[in-house]
XYZ file of C-alpha atoms in Angstrom:
295
model
C 5.668 6.077 -24.744
C 8.318 5.745 -27.453
C 7.635 3.964 -30.677
C 10.417 1.355 -30.903
C 9.306 -0.364 -34.030
C 12.653 0.348 -35.598
C 14.501 -1.598 -32.943
C 12.113 -4.645 -33.113
C 9.163 -3.795 -30.794
C 7.878 -1.136 -28.578
C 9.783 0.134 -25.681
C 8.754 2.039 -22.444
C 10.219 5.269 -21.189
C 13.463 3.435 -19.908
C 14.229 1.698 -23.116
C 12.855 -1.733 -21.918
C 11.220 -3.842 -24.681
C 7.475 -4.037 -23.834
C 5.611 -7.435 -23.789
C 2.207 -6.423 -25.006
C 0.707 -9.074 -22.725
C 2.335 -7.539 -19.650
C 0.242 -5.814 -17.097
C -0.806 -2.484 -18.616
C 2.290 -2.711 -20.535
C 4.365 -1.731 -17.510
C 2.968 1.720 -17.516
C 2.762 4.221 -14.680
C 1.076 7.659 -14.690
C 3.070 10.792 -15.684
C 2.143 12.547 -12.654
C 1.594 11.951 -8.916
C 1.414 13.757 -5.663
C 4.908 12.763 -4.335
C 8.477 14.299 -4.464
C 9.541 11.330 -6.718
C 8.097 10.539 -10.180
C 6.182 7.429 -10.648
C 8.628 6.002 -13.175
C 11.518 6.425 -10.699
C 9.515 5.158 -7.885
C 8.547 1.681 -9.576
C 12.150 1.230 -10.874
C 14.221 -1.381 -9.089
C 17.106 1.118 -8.588
C 14.661 3.090 -6.204
C 14.682 0.103 -3.705
C 18.448 -0.024 -3.732
C 18.737 3.767 -2.707
C 15.182 4.898 -1.528
C 14.349 8.337 -0.986
C 11.940 9.699 1.733
C 8.532 10.234 0.230
C 6.079 12.995 1.038
C 2.473 13.351 -0.182
C 2.089 16.778 -1.197
C 0.644 19.196 1.581
C -0.375 16.552 4.152
C 1.891 17.215 6.878
C 1.869 21.087 6.479
C -2.019 20.979 6.484
C -2.210 18.816 9.415
C 0.682 20.132 11.446
C -1.377 20.110 14.700
C -1.431 16.180 14.562
C 2.255 15.779 13.953
C 3.139 18.331 16.704
C 0.867 16.311 19.005
C 2.421 13.119 17.967
C 5.841 14.440 18.668
C 4.887 15.016 22.196
C 3.568 11.433 22.641
C 5.582 9.501 25.398
C 5.059 5.899 23.909
C 3.553 4.262 20.929
C 0.213 3.489 22.479
C -0.565 7.245 23.282
C 0.684 8.163 19.826
C -1.863 5.673 18.274
C -4.573 7.275 20.550
C -3.561 10.654 19.484
C -3.816 9.710 15.809
C -7.126 7.807 16.050
C -8.765 10.627 18.137
C -7.610 13.018 15.430
C -8.976 10.929 12.550
C -12.271 10.433 14.463
C -12.639 14.300 15.186
C -11.663 15.405 11.844
C -13.765 12.949 9.595
C -16.692 12.331 12.109
C -15.528 8.629 12.431
C -17.582 6.388 14.805
C -16.562 2.786 15.654
C -19.549 1.391 13.544
C -18.498 3.658 10.723
C -21.781 5.603 11.007
C -21.591 9.348 10.514
C -23.493 12.047 12.389
C -27.066 11.983 12.603
C -29.133 13.597 9.704
C -32.250 15.970 9.842
C -34.230 12.638 10.073
C -32.358 11.516 13.110
C -30.753 8.480 11.282
C -27.080 7.891 11.034
C -25.502 7.300 7.767
C -22.464 5.223 6.741
C -19.253 7.093 6.362
C -16.164 5.815 4.699
C -13.399 5.004 7.086
C -9.679 4.155 6.774
C -10.122 1.390 9.382
C -13.150 -0.193 7.526
C -10.747 -0.300 4.380
C -8.139 -1.835 6.373
C -10.328 -4.444 7.877
C -11.676 -5.333 4.398
C -8.139 -5.626 2.866
C -6.954 -7.951 5.539
C -9.950 -10.115 4.686
C -9.671 -10.126 0.991
C -7.520 -7.468 -0.915
C -9.739 -8.147 -4.004
C -13.024 -6.769 -2.786
C -14.228 -3.341 -3.054
C -12.116 -1.996 -0.079
C -9.125 -3.242 -1.794
C -10.000 -1.515 -4.983
C -10.227 1.821 -3.163
C -6.880 1.192 -1.422
C -5.258 0.344 -4.990
C -7.157 3.425 -6.418
C -5.508 5.562 -3.702
C -2.037 4.262 -4.552
C -2.786 4.881 -8.227
C -3.731 8.412 -7.404
C -0.888 9.146 -4.944
C 1.952 7.299 -6.043
C 1.176 7.121 -9.903
C 1.447 3.205 -9.865
C -1.137 1.223 -11.734
C -2.613 -2.085 -10.441
C -1.615 -5.211 -12.241
C -4.070 -7.477 -10.369
C -7.744 -7.057 -9.052
C -9.705 -10.428 -8.823
C -7.628 -11.257 -12.029
C -4.712 -10.048 -13.994
C -5.263 -6.485 -15.406
C -3.490 -6.529 -18.804
C -5.098 -3.706 -20.678
C -7.128 -0.481 -19.908
C -9.795 -1.761 -22.363
C -10.621 -4.932 -20.560
C -13.377 -6.264 -18.235
C -10.606 -6.574 -15.447
C -9.943 -2.904 -15.670
C -13.572 -1.912 -15.824
C -14.470 -3.853 -12.649
C -11.473 -2.328 -10.703
C -12.479 1.221 -11.882
C -16.116 0.777 -10.870
C -15.235 -0.700 -7.397
C -12.651 1.978 -6.664
C -15.018 4.884 -6.948
C -18.101 3.095 -5.378
C -19.718 5.771 -3.144
C -20.005 3.092 -0.540
C -16.368 3.257 0.418
C -15.233 6.199 -1.671
C -16.521 9.262 0.443
C -15.948 11.327 3.338
C -12.482 12.330 2.029
C -11.325 8.861 2.039
C -8.071 9.543 0.035
C -7.132 12.334 2.484
C -7.685 9.868 5.354
C -5.206 7.476 3.863
C -2.716 10.171 3.056
C -2.616 10.811 6.901
C -2.391 7.125 7.576
C 0.635 6.949 5.406
C 2.336 10.070 6.786
C 1.568 8.708 10.259
C 3.108 5.168 9.534
C 6.215 6.892 8.188
C 6.357 9.069 11.301
C 5.879 6.092 13.542
C 8.753 4.012 11.923
C 11.240 6.904 12.448
C 10.370 7.768 15.978
C 12.330 4.894 17.217
C 9.998 3.263 19.621
C 11.701 0.415 21.798
C 8.976 -2.184 20.652
C 9.318 -1.237 16.945
C 10.062 -4.043 14.583
C 12.774 -1.773 12.944
C 15.477 0.695 14.365
C 14.642 4.254 13.687
C 17.643 4.592 11.264
C 16.739 1.596 9.333
C 16.190 2.121 5.405
C 14.545 -1.459 4.621
C 12.854 -4.265 6.360
C 12.924 -7.855 5.305
C 9.612 -9.169 4.528
C 8.136 -12.442 2.892
C 5.137 -13.204 0.749
C 3.685 -16.737 -0.045
C 2.366 -17.351 -3.589
C 1.229 -20.548 -5.436
C 2.175 -19.030 -8.895
C 3.223 -15.705 -10.428
C -0.321 -14.858 -11.848
C -0.543 -11.740 -9.823
C 2.870 -10.295 -10.533
C 4.499 -9.717 -13.965
C 8.101 -11.303 -14.063
C 10.496 -8.641 -15.316
C 13.594 -10.621 -15.334
C 14.589 -14.223 -13.978
C 18.396 -13.959 -13.365
C 18.496 -17.506 -11.900
C 15.952 -20.132 -10.332
C 16.231 -18.557 -6.890
C 15.947 -14.883 -8.006
C 13.423 -13.010 -9.797
C 12.484 -9.277 -10.482
C 8.856 -8.790 -10.337
C 6.484 -5.900 -11.159
C 4.400 -6.231 -7.860
C 0.827 -5.035 -7.785
C 0.656 -1.323 -6.886
C -0.342 -2.467 -3.357
C 0.674 -5.800 -1.892
C 0.622 -7.625 1.470
C 3.823 -9.089 2.890
C 4.549 -10.713 6.279
C 7.263 -10.147 8.536
C 7.256 -13.955 9.404
C 8.177 -16.464 6.838
C 5.957 -19.076 8.488
C 3.012 -16.909 8.262
C 3.836 -16.102 4.613
C 4.109 -19.934 4.045
C 0.477 -20.357 4.885
C -0.363 -18.309 1.628
C 1.624 -20.571 -0.922
C 4.163 -23.009 -1.641
C 6.655 -20.572 -2.898
C 7.983 -17.883 -0.645
C 9.149 -14.510 -2.123
C 11.651 -12.776 0.156
C 12.706 -9.122 -0.353
C 13.992 -6.085 1.361
C 11.365 -3.395 1.387
C 12.104 0.242 1.513
C 10.349 1.686 4.699
C 9.288 4.593 2.520
C 6.943 1.901 0.623
C 5.274 0.759 3.678
C 1.734 2.002 4.100
C 0.526 0.191 7.070
C 1.315 -2.688 9.528
C -0.529 -3.531 12.773
C 1.908 -2.183 15.226
C 1.098 1.411 14.424
C -2.606 0.966 15.636
C -2.097 -1.869 18.426
C -5.488 -1.255 20.181
C -7.467 -1.886 16.863
C -8.483 -5.561 16.687
C -6.879 -6.171 13.245
C -6.113 -9.819 12.489
C -2.991 -11.034 10.798
C -0.417 -9.313 12.965
C 2.491 -9.920 10.773
C 0.979 -8.345 7.596
C 2.477 -5.140 6.036
C 0.880 -3.295 3.194
C 3.537 -2.209 0.718
C 3.611 -0.117 -2.268
C 4.617 -1.991 -5.603
C 6.831 -1.510 -8.447
C 9.845 -3.578 -9.421
C 11.426 -5.751 -6.749
C 14.115 -8.165 -6.815
C 13.021 -11.103 -4.651
C 14.383 -14.477 -3.538
C 12.171 -17.561 -4.470
C 12.261 -20.574 -2.416
C 9.876 -23.532 -1.874
C 8.300 -23.821 1.404
């Protein structure tokens, strides 16, 4: 980070003046596992002209999965192919237990399904920390909120997040690799062009909504006018495809066009699994220009 004291304050890698009380001073990791740098990914300009993202090596190492998906005649069979592959590869059972040990007892095994279920119940629990930690390690984006705003590394908020994201209860059984495959499957699914998909196969963005009561969880980068804001969203955030559903979570509605390359999960890609919140999308964060309106 450059020392901008000569120009009246500290500035980030893109020359922006840093508010020392902003979430982690608007930092990002220098490296990630993508074909796009973390600084480029979190910039507002990326959302205007998004690029296809690839988590290094995931598709090539699991080519047999994507070859089988390409042969799927419909989205239900594709979902079954994906879940059967995940169950076989990671030894997953519906009750999240693993194979029997020498003593005959089954032991808990971390599962992407359990993390998703936990996130949809409360994104600030331990499951949410593991998911945010996965985004941090793969995309290079730091969380701005977990139970409370995370303003600095040397803080109780960062320590709580750090302890929860590596807790062995959920952070085992190659959980990051499970999430890599979930993301790549989601990206494959959206571009397949299913008739029942909420977006056409050639779409680059989808309009989504988020309800908030205040901006505590999101740092305000700029406020061009009363109806528009540029926000640094948490590194993983929930949106809804339905404005009315978003309105159940706050008096202010944030409306934005999300690049499909930043969508990690939505219920349609696993229609047989009993997730609640059918309109919820998990979205990678960064700087977003949003419309702000009252319910």
